[in-house]
Short mmCIF file of C-alpha atoms in Angstrom, two decimals:
data_model
loop_
_atom_site.label_atom_id
_atom_site.label_comp_id
_atom_site.label_asym_id
_atom_site.label_seq_id
_atom_site.Cartn_x
_atom_site.Cartn_y
_atom_site.Cartn_z
CA MET A 1 78.91 126.22 -30.80
CA THR A 2 79.10 122.75 -32.41
CA VAL A 3 75.29 122.55 -32.59
CA SER A 4 75.19 125.97 -34.33
CA LEU A 5 77.78 124.94 -36.91
CA VAL A 6 76.24 121.53 -37.60
CA GLY A 7 72.72 123.02 -37.56
CA ALA A 8 73.76 125.61 -40.16
CA LEU A 9 75.19 122.81 -42.34
CA LEU A 10 71.91 120.89 -42.12
CA ALA A 11 69.94 124.04 -42.95
CA LEU A 12 71.90 124.49 -46.20
CA ASP A 13 70.21 121.32 -47.43
CA ARG A 14 66.79 123.09 -47.46
CA THR A 15 67.46 124.84 -50.78
CA ALA A 16 71.09 125.83 -51.29
CA VAL A 17 72.97 122.52 -51.44
CA LEU A 18 72.11 118.86 -52.12
CA GLN A 19 68.43 118.76 -51.03
CA VAL A 20 68.85 115.19 -49.81
CA MET A 21 66.46 116.03 -46.95
CA VAL A 22 68.89 115.94 -44.02
CA SER A 23 67.27 119.29 -43.20
CA ARG A 24 63.90 117.63 -42.56
CA PRO A 25 62.84 117.38 -38.89
CA ILE A 26 62.75 113.56 -38.89
CA VAL A 27 66.48 113.57 -39.71
CA ALA A 28 67.79 116.88 -38.35
CA ALA A 29 66.29 116.50 -34.87
CA PRO A 30 67.66 112.96 -34.17
CA LEU A 31 71.03 113.99 -35.65
CA ILE A 32 71.37 117.00 -33.34
CA ALA A 33 70.10 114.96 -30.39
CA ALA A 34 72.59 112.17 -31.17
CA LEU A 35 75.32 114.79 -31.22
CA LEU A 36 74.24 115.74 -27.69
CA GLY A 37 73.99 112.09 -26.57
CA ASP A 38 70.17 111.73 -26.52
CA PRO A 39 68.85 110.44 -29.89
CA VAL A 40 65.51 109.31 -28.41
CA THR A 41 64.49 112.89 -27.58
CA GLY A 42 65.45 113.82 -31.13
CA ILE A 43 63.11 111.15 -32.51
CA LYS A 44 60.27 112.50 -30.34
CA VAL A 45 60.85 116.05 -31.61
CA GLY A 46 61.32 114.78 -35.18
CA ILE A 47 57.96 112.95 -35.23
CA ILE A 48 56.01 116.05 -34.17
CA LEU A 49 57.78 118.56 -36.39
CA GLU A 50 57.92 116.32 -39.46
CA LEU A 51 54.15 115.89 -39.31
CA LEU A 52 53.50 119.60 -38.76
CA TRP A 53 55.80 120.59 -41.65
CA ILE A 54 55.18 117.63 -43.96
CA HIS A 55 53.87 119.66 -46.87
CA CYS A 56 56.15 122.67 -46.44
CA LEU A 57 58.93 122.74 -48.98
CA PRO A 58 60.68 125.67 -50.59
CA VAL A 59 59.26 125.26 -54.10
CA GLY A 60 60.23 127.84 -56.72
CA ALA A 61 59.87 131.33 -55.29
CA SER A 62 57.79 130.27 -52.26
CA ILE A 63 59.58 130.24 -48.92
CA PRO A 64 57.71 128.43 -46.12
CA PRO A 65 58.43 128.92 -42.39
CA ASP A 66 61.76 127.26 -41.64
CA GLU A 67 61.37 123.74 -40.22
CA THR A 68 65.10 123.08 -39.83
CA ILE A 69 65.68 126.01 -37.52
CA VAL A 70 62.77 124.89 -35.31
CA SER A 71 64.02 121.28 -35.30
CA VAL A 72 67.56 122.19 -34.27
CA LEU A 73 66.47 124.72 -31.65
CA VAL A 74 63.73 122.59 -30.04
CA THR A 75 65.99 119.53 -29.93
CA ALA A 76 69.10 121.17 -28.47
CA ILE A 77 67.22 123.38 -25.99
CA THR A 78 65.12 120.41 -24.83
CA VAL A 79 68.09 118.06 -24.37
CA TRP A 80 70.09 120.68 -22.44
CA ASN A 81 67.17 121.69 -20.20
CA MET A 82 66.20 118.10 -19.45
CA ARG A 83 69.72 117.77 -18.01
CA PHE A 84 69.74 121.11 -16.18
CA LEU A 85 66.22 120.76 -14.76
CA GLY A 86 66.01 116.98 -14.43
CA ALA A 87 62.63 117.18 -16.18
CA GLY A 88 60.83 114.73 -18.50
CA SER A 89 60.92 115.42 -22.21
CA GLU A 90 57.22 115.95 -23.04
CA ALA A 91 56.55 119.23 -21.17
CA VAL A 92 60.00 120.63 -22.04
CA ILE A 93 59.49 119.88 -25.75
CA SER A 94 56.08 121.58 -25.66
CA LEU A 95 57.34 124.67 -23.83
CA THR A 96 60.36 125.00 -26.13
CA LEU A 97 58.24 124.57 -29.24
CA ILE A 98 55.84 127.34 -28.16
CA LEU A 99 58.77 129.68 -27.54
CA VAL A 100 60.65 128.75 -30.71
CA ILE A 101 57.87 128.79 -33.36
CA PRO A 102 58.37 132.53 -34.12
CA ALA A 103 61.97 131.67 -35.13
CA ALA A 104 60.53 129.78 -38.12
CA VAL A 105 59.07 133.02 -39.43
CA LEU A 106 62.26 134.95 -38.60
CA ALA A 107 64.31 132.46 -40.65
CA GLN A 108 61.73 132.62 -43.45
CA ARG A 109 62.32 136.40 -43.68
CA MET A 110 66.09 135.92 -43.51
CA ASP A 111 65.87 133.42 -46.38
CA SER A 112 63.90 135.90 -48.47
CA HIS A 113 66.41 138.68 -47.69
CA ILE A 114 69.36 136.49 -48.74
CA ARG A 115 67.65 135.63 -52.02
CA LYS A 116 67.32 139.36 -52.65
CA LEU A 117 71.01 139.84 -51.81
CA ASN A 118 71.84 137.05 -54.26
CA ILE A 119 70.71 139.36 -57.08
CA ARG A 120 73.98 141.24 -56.44
CA SER A 121 75.86 138.00 -57.07
CA ALA A 122 74.01 137.57 -60.37
CA ARG A 123 75.25 141.04 -61.39
CA ALA A 124 78.77 140.23 -60.13
CA ALA A 125 78.70 137.09 -62.27
CA ASP A 126 77.72 139.14 -65.34
CA ALA A 127 80.69 141.44 -64.70
CA ALA A 128 83.06 138.49 -64.17
CA VAL A 129 82.00 136.97 -67.50
CA GLU A 130 82.70 140.22 -69.34
CA LYS A 131 86.25 140.17 -67.90
CA LEU A 132 86.46 136.38 -68.36
CA ASP A 133 87.34 136.18 -64.67
CA LEU A 134 86.41 132.54 -64.02
CA LYS A 135 87.55 132.64 -60.39
CA GLY A 136 85.25 135.62 -59.78
CA LEU A 137 82.43 133.86 -61.63
CA ARG A 138 82.75 130.75 -59.44
CA ALA A 139 82.84 132.88 -56.29
CA ALA A 140 79.67 134.75 -57.38
CA CYS A 141 77.91 131.46 -58.18
CA LEU A 142 78.60 130.07 -54.70
CA MET A 143 78.17 133.28 -52.70
CA GLY A 144 74.65 132.29 -51.63
CA VAL A 145 75.98 129.21 -49.80
CA ARG A 146 78.32 131.42 -47.77
CA ARG A 147 75.54 133.91 -47.00
CA PHE A 148 73.11 131.19 -45.89
CA TYR A 149 75.69 129.39 -43.77
CA ILE A 150 76.84 132.50 -41.89
CA ALA A 151 73.26 133.71 -41.32
CA TYR A 152 72.09 130.32 -40.02
CA ALA A 153 75.14 129.85 -37.78
CA LEU A 154 74.61 133.30 -36.23
CA ILE A 155 70.86 132.74 -35.72
CA PHE A 156 71.55 129.40 -34.06
CA LEU A 157 74.28 130.84 -31.84
CA VAL A 158 72.01 133.63 -30.55
CA LEU A 159 68.72 131.71 -30.30
CA LEU A 160 70.24 128.61 -28.72
CA SER A 161 71.66 130.74 -25.89
CA VAL A 162 68.53 132.87 -25.44
CA GLY A 163 66.14 129.92 -25.82
CA THR A 164 68.00 127.66 -23.40
CA LEU A 165 68.06 130.39 -20.77
CA ALA A 166 64.38 131.26 -21.33
CA VAL A 167 63.22 127.64 -20.89
CA TYR A 168 65.54 127.22 -17.87
CA LEU A 169 64.00 130.29 -16.18
CA VAL A 170 60.34 129.74 -17.19
CA TYR A 171 59.96 125.99 -16.62
CA PRO A 172 60.38 126.00 -12.79
CA LEU A 173 57.73 128.74 -12.56
CA LEU A 174 55.04 126.59 -14.17
CA SER A 175 52.32 125.08 -11.96
CA GLU A 176 51.53 121.36 -11.92
CA ASN A 177 48.39 122.11 -13.92
CA LEU A 178 50.29 123.93 -16.64
CA LEU A 179 52.90 121.17 -16.85
CA ARG A 180 50.14 118.59 -17.25
CA GLY A 181 48.58 120.82 -19.91
CA LEU A 182 51.91 120.96 -21.77
CA LYS A 183 52.14 117.17 -21.59
CA ILE A 184 48.65 116.82 -23.10
CA PHE A 185 49.66 119.38 -25.72
CA TYR A 186 52.68 117.21 -26.60
CA TYR A 187 50.41 114.24 -27.36
CA ALA A 188 47.85 116.41 -29.19
CA LEU A 189 50.40 117.91 -31.62
CA PRO A 190 50.89 114.78 -33.77
CA ILE A 191 47.08 114.57 -34.12
CA LEU A 192 47.20 118.03 -35.68
CA GLY A 193 50.13 116.85 -37.80
CA VAL A 194 48.17 113.91 -39.21
CA ALA A 195 45.19 116.22 -39.86
CA SER A 196 47.53 118.51 -41.78
CA VAL A 197 48.83 115.57 -43.84
CA LEU A 198 45.32 114.47 -44.71
CA SER A 199 44.16 117.96 -45.58
CA MET A 200 46.77 118.15 -48.32
CA ALA A 201 45.97 114.74 -49.87
CA ARG A 202 44.77 115.29 -53.42
CA ILE A 203 42.85 112.04 -53.92
CA ARG A 204 39.16 111.22 -54.14
CA ASN A 205 37.39 110.90 -50.73
CA PRO A 206 40.56 111.18 -48.61
CA LEU A 207 38.65 111.29 -45.31
CA SER A 208 36.74 108.04 -46.03
CA VAL A 209 39.92 106.21 -47.07
CA PHE A 210 41.70 107.58 -44.03
CA LEU A 211 38.97 106.60 -41.52
CA ALA A 212 38.70 103.10 -43.02
CA SER A 213 42.45 102.68 -42.69
CA PHE A 214 42.39 104.05 -39.14
CA ALA A 215 39.64 101.60 -38.12
CA ALA A 216 41.43 98.65 -39.75
CA PHE A 217 44.80 99.41 -38.15
CA SER A 218 43.23 100.15 -34.73
CA GLY A 219 41.58 96.73 -34.89
CA LEU A 220 44.85 95.12 -35.96
CA ILE A 221 46.70 96.69 -33.02
CA GLU A 222 44.03 95.44 -30.60
CA VAL A 223 44.32 91.92 -32.06
CA ILE A 224 48.13 92.00 -31.73
CA LYS A 225 47.83 93.27 -28.12
CA TRP A 226 45.29 90.58 -27.29
CA MET B 1 83.83 115.15 -73.26
CA THR B 2 85.81 113.15 -70.68
CA ASP B 3 84.11 111.06 -67.99
CA LYS B 4 85.83 113.17 -65.35
CA THR B 5 84.33 116.40 -66.73
CA LEU B 6 80.87 114.86 -66.93
CA ARG B 7 81.20 113.62 -63.33
CA THR B 8 82.24 117.11 -62.21
CA VAL B 9 79.23 118.65 -63.93
CA LEU B 10 76.95 116.03 -62.37
CA VAL B 11 78.30 116.72 -58.86
CA ARG B 12 77.83 120.45 -59.43
CA THR B 13 74.13 119.94 -60.25
CA PHE B 14 73.69 119.38 -56.50
CA PHE B 15 74.59 123.10 -56.11
CA LEU B 16 71.97 124.30 -58.61
CA GLN B 17 70.18 126.45 -56.05
CA SER B 18 73.26 127.64 -54.15
CA THR B 19 72.72 131.28 -55.11
CA TRP B 20 69.03 131.20 -55.98
CA ASN B 21 67.86 134.78 -56.55
CA PHE B 22 64.56 136.55 -57.19
CA GLU B 23 65.79 137.97 -60.50
CA ARG B 24 67.02 135.00 -62.54
CA MET B 25 66.42 132.22 -59.99
CA GLN B 26 68.71 129.21 -60.67
CA ASN B 27 70.85 130.92 -63.33
CA LEU B 28 74.03 131.04 -61.22
CA GLY B 29 73.72 127.38 -60.22
CA PHE B 30 73.17 126.39 -63.84
CA CYS B 31 76.21 128.37 -64.99
CA TYR B 32 78.34 126.93 -62.17
CA ALA B 33 77.31 123.36 -63.04
CA ILE B 34 77.98 123.63 -66.75
CA LEU B 35 81.21 125.66 -66.49
CA PRO B 36 83.67 122.69 -66.55
CA ALA B 37 82.00 121.33 -69.70
CA LEU B 38 82.05 124.74 -71.42
CA ARG B 39 85.76 125.09 -70.66
CA LYS B 40 86.39 121.76 -72.40
CA ILE B 41 84.23 122.68 -75.41
CA TYR B 42 85.35 126.29 -75.96
CA LYS B 43 89.12 126.25 -75.73
CA LYS B 44 90.04 129.30 -77.78
CA GLU B 45 90.65 132.64 -76.09
CA GLY B 46 87.45 134.68 -75.76
CA GLU B 47 85.14 131.93 -77.10
CA LEU B 48 83.83 131.17 -73.64
CA LYS B 49 82.21 134.56 -73.08
CA GLU B 50 79.14 134.05 -75.27
CA PRO B 51 78.08 130.62 -73.88
CA LEU B 52 78.61 131.89 -70.33
CA ARG B 53 76.36 134.87 -71.03
CA ARG B 54 73.80 132.38 -72.39
CA HIS B 55 73.77 130.39 -69.19
CA LEU B 56 73.43 133.40 -66.92
CA GLU B 57 69.96 133.98 -68.35
CA PHE B 58 66.82 133.21 -66.30
CA PHE B 59 66.46 129.54 -65.44
CA ASN B 60 64.11 127.77 -63.04
CA THR B 61 63.00 124.17 -62.86
CA HIS B 62 62.81 121.27 -60.43
CA PRO B 63 66.34 120.81 -59.03
CA TYR B 64 66.32 117.02 -59.50
CA LEU B 65 65.17 117.03 -63.14
CA ALA B 66 67.51 119.93 -63.93
CA SER B 67 70.38 117.46 -64.28
CA ALA B 68 68.69 115.98 -67.36
CA ILE B 69 68.37 119.46 -68.90
CA ILE B 70 72.02 120.13 -68.08
CA GLY B 71 73.04 116.83 -69.73
CA VAL B 72 71.12 117.76 -72.89
CA VAL B 73 72.61 121.28 -72.88
CA VAL B 74 76.18 119.94 -72.58
CA ARG B 75 75.56 117.84 -75.70
CA MET B 76 73.97 120.82 -77.49
CA GLU B 77 76.91 123.08 -76.64
CA GLU B 78 79.20 120.53 -78.33
CA ASP B 79 76.93 120.71 -81.38
CA VAL B 80 76.94 124.52 -81.29
CA GLU B 81 80.73 124.51 -81.26
CA SER B 82 80.85 122.17 -84.26
CA GLY B 83 78.18 124.23 -86.06
CA LEU B 84 75.45 121.56 -86.06
CA VAL B 85 72.94 123.72 -84.20
CA GLY B 86 72.60 127.45 -83.58
CA ALA B 87 73.44 129.05 -80.25
CA ASP B 88 69.87 130.36 -79.92
CA ASP B 89 68.55 126.79 -79.93
CA VAL B 90 70.17 126.15 -76.54
CA ASN B 91 68.15 128.79 -74.72
CA THR B 92 65.03 127.90 -76.71
CA LEU B 93 65.33 124.33 -75.43
CA LYS B 94 65.96 125.44 -71.84
CA THR B 95 62.90 127.69 -71.92
CA ALA B 96 60.77 124.98 -73.53
CA VAL B 97 61.48 122.21 -71.02
CA MET B 98 62.12 123.93 -67.69
CA GLY B 99 58.41 124.57 -67.04
CA SER B 100 57.23 121.02 -67.67
CA CYS B 101 60.17 119.48 -65.77
CA GLY B 102 59.40 121.84 -62.89
CA ALA B 103 55.74 120.83 -62.83
CA ILE B 104 56.51 117.08 -62.99
CA GLY B 105 59.20 117.30 -60.30
CA ASP B 106 57.12 119.45 -57.97
CA SER B 107 54.09 117.20 -58.16
CA PHE B 108 55.98 113.90 -57.89
CA PHE B 109 58.98 114.58 -55.64
CA TRP B 110 57.61 117.40 -53.44
CA GLY B 111 53.89 116.60 -53.61
CA ALA B 112 53.88 112.80 -53.43
CA LEU B 113 57.17 111.01 -52.73
CA LYS B 114 58.40 113.22 -49.90
CA PRO B 115 55.11 113.19 -47.92
CA LEU B 116 54.82 109.41 -48.40
CA VAL B 117 58.37 108.71 -47.23
CA SER B 118 57.91 111.13 -44.32
CA ILE B 119 54.79 109.26 -43.19
CA VAL B 120 56.62 105.91 -43.46
CA ALA B 121 59.52 107.28 -41.38
CA VAL B 122 57.25 108.85 -38.75
CA LEU B 123 55.24 105.63 -38.54
CA LEU B 124 58.42 103.60 -38.01
CA ALA B 125 59.68 106.12 -35.44
CA ALA B 126 56.32 106.03 -33.61
CA LEU B 127 56.66 102.22 -33.48
CA GLY B 128 60.00 102.71 -31.71
CA PHE B 129 62.27 102.02 -34.68
CA ILE B 130 65.25 104.26 -33.95
CA LEU B 131 66.73 103.87 -37.43
CA ALA B 132 63.66 105.53 -38.99
CA PRO B 133 65.66 108.63 -40.11
CA ILE B 134 68.09 106.40 -42.04
CA ILE B 135 65.18 104.57 -43.69
CA PHE B 136 63.73 107.98 -44.60
CA LEU B 137 66.99 109.07 -46.25
CA LEU B 138 67.35 105.78 -48.15
CA LEU B 139 63.75 105.62 -49.38
CA TYR B 140 63.79 109.23 -50.48
CA ASN B 141 67.24 109.47 -51.99
CA LEU B 142 67.27 106.25 -54.00
CA PRO B 143 64.80 107.69 -56.55
CA HIS B 144 66.20 111.19 -56.14
CA VAL B 145 69.83 110.32 -56.84
CA TRP B 146 68.83 107.80 -59.50
CA ILE B 147 66.82 110.37 -61.48
CA LYS B 148 69.69 112.85 -61.25
CA ILE B 149 72.33 110.40 -62.49
CA PHE B 150 70.11 108.68 -65.07
CA GLY B 151 68.70 111.99 -66.30
CA PHE B 152 72.11 113.58 -66.69
CA TYR B 153 73.79 110.74 -68.58
CA ALA B 154 70.70 109.94 -70.68
CA GLY B 155 70.37 113.66 -71.45
CA TYR B 156 73.97 113.81 -72.58
CA SER B 157 73.91 110.62 -74.65
CA GLU B 158 70.36 110.76 -76.08
CA GLY B 159 69.66 114.49 -76.14
CA VAL B 160 66.00 115.57 -75.96
CA GLN B 161 64.86 111.90 -76.10
CA VAL B 162 65.43 111.85 -72.34
CA PHE B 163 62.20 113.83 -71.89
CA ASP B 164 60.28 111.06 -73.68
CA ARG B 165 61.86 108.62 -71.24
CA PHE B 166 60.55 110.77 -68.38
CA LYS B 167 57.12 110.72 -70.02
CA SER B 168 57.21 106.92 -70.19
CA LEU B 169 57.86 106.76 -66.44
CA ASN B 170 54.36 108.28 -66.01
CA PHE B 171 55.12 110.44 -62.98
CA PRO B 172 51.51 111.72 -62.61
CA ALA B 173 50.17 108.14 -62.20
CA LEU B 174 52.95 107.30 -59.75
CA ALA B 175 52.14 110.46 -57.79
CA ILE B 176 48.47 109.49 -57.43
CA LYS B 177 49.42 106.01 -56.18
CA ALA B 178 51.91 107.49 -53.70
CA LYS B 179 49.29 109.95 -52.41
CA PHE B 180 46.73 107.16 -51.96
CA LEU B 181 49.25 105.02 -50.07
CA GLY B 182 50.15 108.08 -47.98
CA VAL B 183 46.51 108.49 -46.86
CA ILE B 184 46.26 104.79 -45.92
CA LEU B 185 49.49 104.99 -43.92
CA SER B 186 48.27 108.20 -42.22
CA GLY B 187 45.33 106.18 -40.90
CA ALA B 188 47.77 103.58 -39.57
CA LEU B 189 49.89 106.34 -38.05
CA LEU B 190 46.95 107.85 -36.16
CA ALA B 191 46.04 104.38 -34.82
CA VAL B 192 49.63 103.91 -33.58
CA LEU B 193 49.72 107.41 -32.05
CA PHE B 194 46.46 106.74 -30.14
CA HIS B 195 47.83 103.40 -29.00
CA ASN B 196 51.09 105.04 -27.85
CA SER B 197 49.34 107.74 -25.81
CA PRO B 198 49.88 107.34 -22.07
CA ALA B 199 47.13 105.95 -19.83
CA PHE B 200 46.18 109.34 -18.32
CA PHE B 201 45.51 110.62 -21.79
CA LEU B 202 43.07 107.86 -22.58
CA SER B 203 41.42 107.23 -19.23
CA GLY B 204 37.64 107.60 -19.12
CA GLY B 205 36.23 110.76 -17.58
CA THR B 206 38.99 112.98 -18.94
CA MET B 207 38.36 115.32 -21.79
CA LEU B 208 40.64 113.48 -24.15
CA THR B 209 39.33 109.95 -24.49
CA VAL B 210 39.84 108.07 -27.75
CA ALA B 211 36.53 109.46 -29.00
CA SER B 212 37.46 113.02 -28.10
CA MET B 213 40.86 112.54 -29.71
CA LEU B 214 39.10 111.57 -32.92
CA ILE B 215 36.89 114.63 -32.57
CA LEU B 216 40.02 116.72 -31.98
CA PHE B 217 41.48 115.26 -35.17
CA LEU B 218 38.36 116.10 -37.17
CA VAL B 219 38.26 119.64 -35.74
CA CYS B 220 41.93 120.18 -36.72
CA TYR B 221 41.18 118.78 -40.17
CA GLY B 222 38.19 121.08 -40.58
CA LEU B 223 40.13 124.14 -39.41
CA ILE B 224 42.96 123.46 -41.87
CA LYS B 225 40.47 122.92 -44.68
CA LYS B 226 38.90 126.29 -43.82
CA GLY B 227 42.31 127.92 -44.22
CA THR B 228 43.37 128.39 -40.59
CA SER B 229 47.17 128.36 -40.38
CA ILE B 230 48.94 125.51 -38.59
CA GLN B 231 50.63 128.03 -36.27
CA THR B 232 47.23 129.37 -35.15
CA ILE B 233 45.87 125.85 -34.56
CA ILE B 234 48.99 125.03 -32.51
CA TYR B 235 48.14 127.86 -30.11
CA ILE B 236 44.43 126.83 -30.06
CA LEU B 237 45.58 123.31 -29.11
CA LEU B 238 47.76 124.73 -26.35
CA VAL B 239 44.79 126.58 -24.81
CA LEU B 240 42.61 123.43 -25.10
CA SER B 241 45.33 121.25 -23.55
CA VAL B 242 45.91 123.54 -20.59
CA GLY B 243 42.13 123.96 -20.19
CA SER B 244 41.56 120.19 -20.20
CA SER B 245 44.34 119.66 -17.63
CA THR B 246 42.42 121.80 -15.14
CA LEU B 247 39.41 119.47 -15.53
CA MET B 248 41.47 116.38 -14.67
#
């Protein structure tokens, strides 16, 4: 319940209120994990999801798949199942992520639906102005916040319960091979994330600059290790 | 205009997109933000209706730079009330500047600063720095909150001159530098991620050696460039990972 309420608050930051980026995976995931007493798992989830969603922001009328919902769900479901199953974080994070990704699209559609509903508030505001009903005007102006908060809290409440149970039931059924595969997948995801970051870089010869930097820093790490 | 009213308006600019809608976009947020100022300016019964109607018109810009537009509009509304400018000039100004402020804000804050700060935070987190999320919030929000506060008060005190001040900050040049730095730090991040990978992941004879990880990176990069969605590549990676585990 607490995770749903806090998660919904964090999700408001995406577009409706503040936009100080507490909704971003690198913040939301460690925050939720800290709330559950395991900030390190939150950092692990945050690194992967931040990289995968680095260029996704709700700009203007575009609504990207929802990164906050995935961050909160993956983090909470992983932390709980690590406790229930006594499992390591890598395979549980991978399994949860695979199951939860469709929720990003579900939340994207919900967001779009709420923005359509908000047109009613624009009309209500027009009517309130004609009557000079300032209380009604204020309520219409802030109605979207209420809609978003309730929708997010409900989605979290349902998906946290369903997701936690699904991972709890599926994980013990996985073979050693599959678990190892999920662990490899966990380490491969940030590589995809960095590729996604680079693909969006609008500079001249991004790949050459990137590979030169990679070679230089790899060498530096080796020197420090040595 | 009292300091308290200006502060209230400034705080309300953080709610600009609270009821964003597909019809008139940020109009409700704009009206909500400016309402305390309008109530101070238009004190006579019934006078408030016309300016409120004005600010329920279509409005859409970058949410951070909107505070500067709101500051300018508060000053203009004072001038409208004292007869120095016409009421139509307010909406003309809003229409004239919202597009350019939107473009500047999108390209600098969304397209350059946020990715750069994200990479810095992920890099710090990958190096084991647990306070990386706090660093992320500080690095991102110092310029964000500064531009909101500076823009609002400069907009109110200097009027449209504030947009020249924005021009002098040369956001496009800053964005290019931030993007370049972001690419360099991405290279560092990949080096750290490879270094952090567990021994089994890097051991010779397995599918995913350092060389194959680089190949994997280049394949992902190529797929994204060809327009394959990240979600699809995630599932391709899953199949590859499970497949490679059977070879180990």
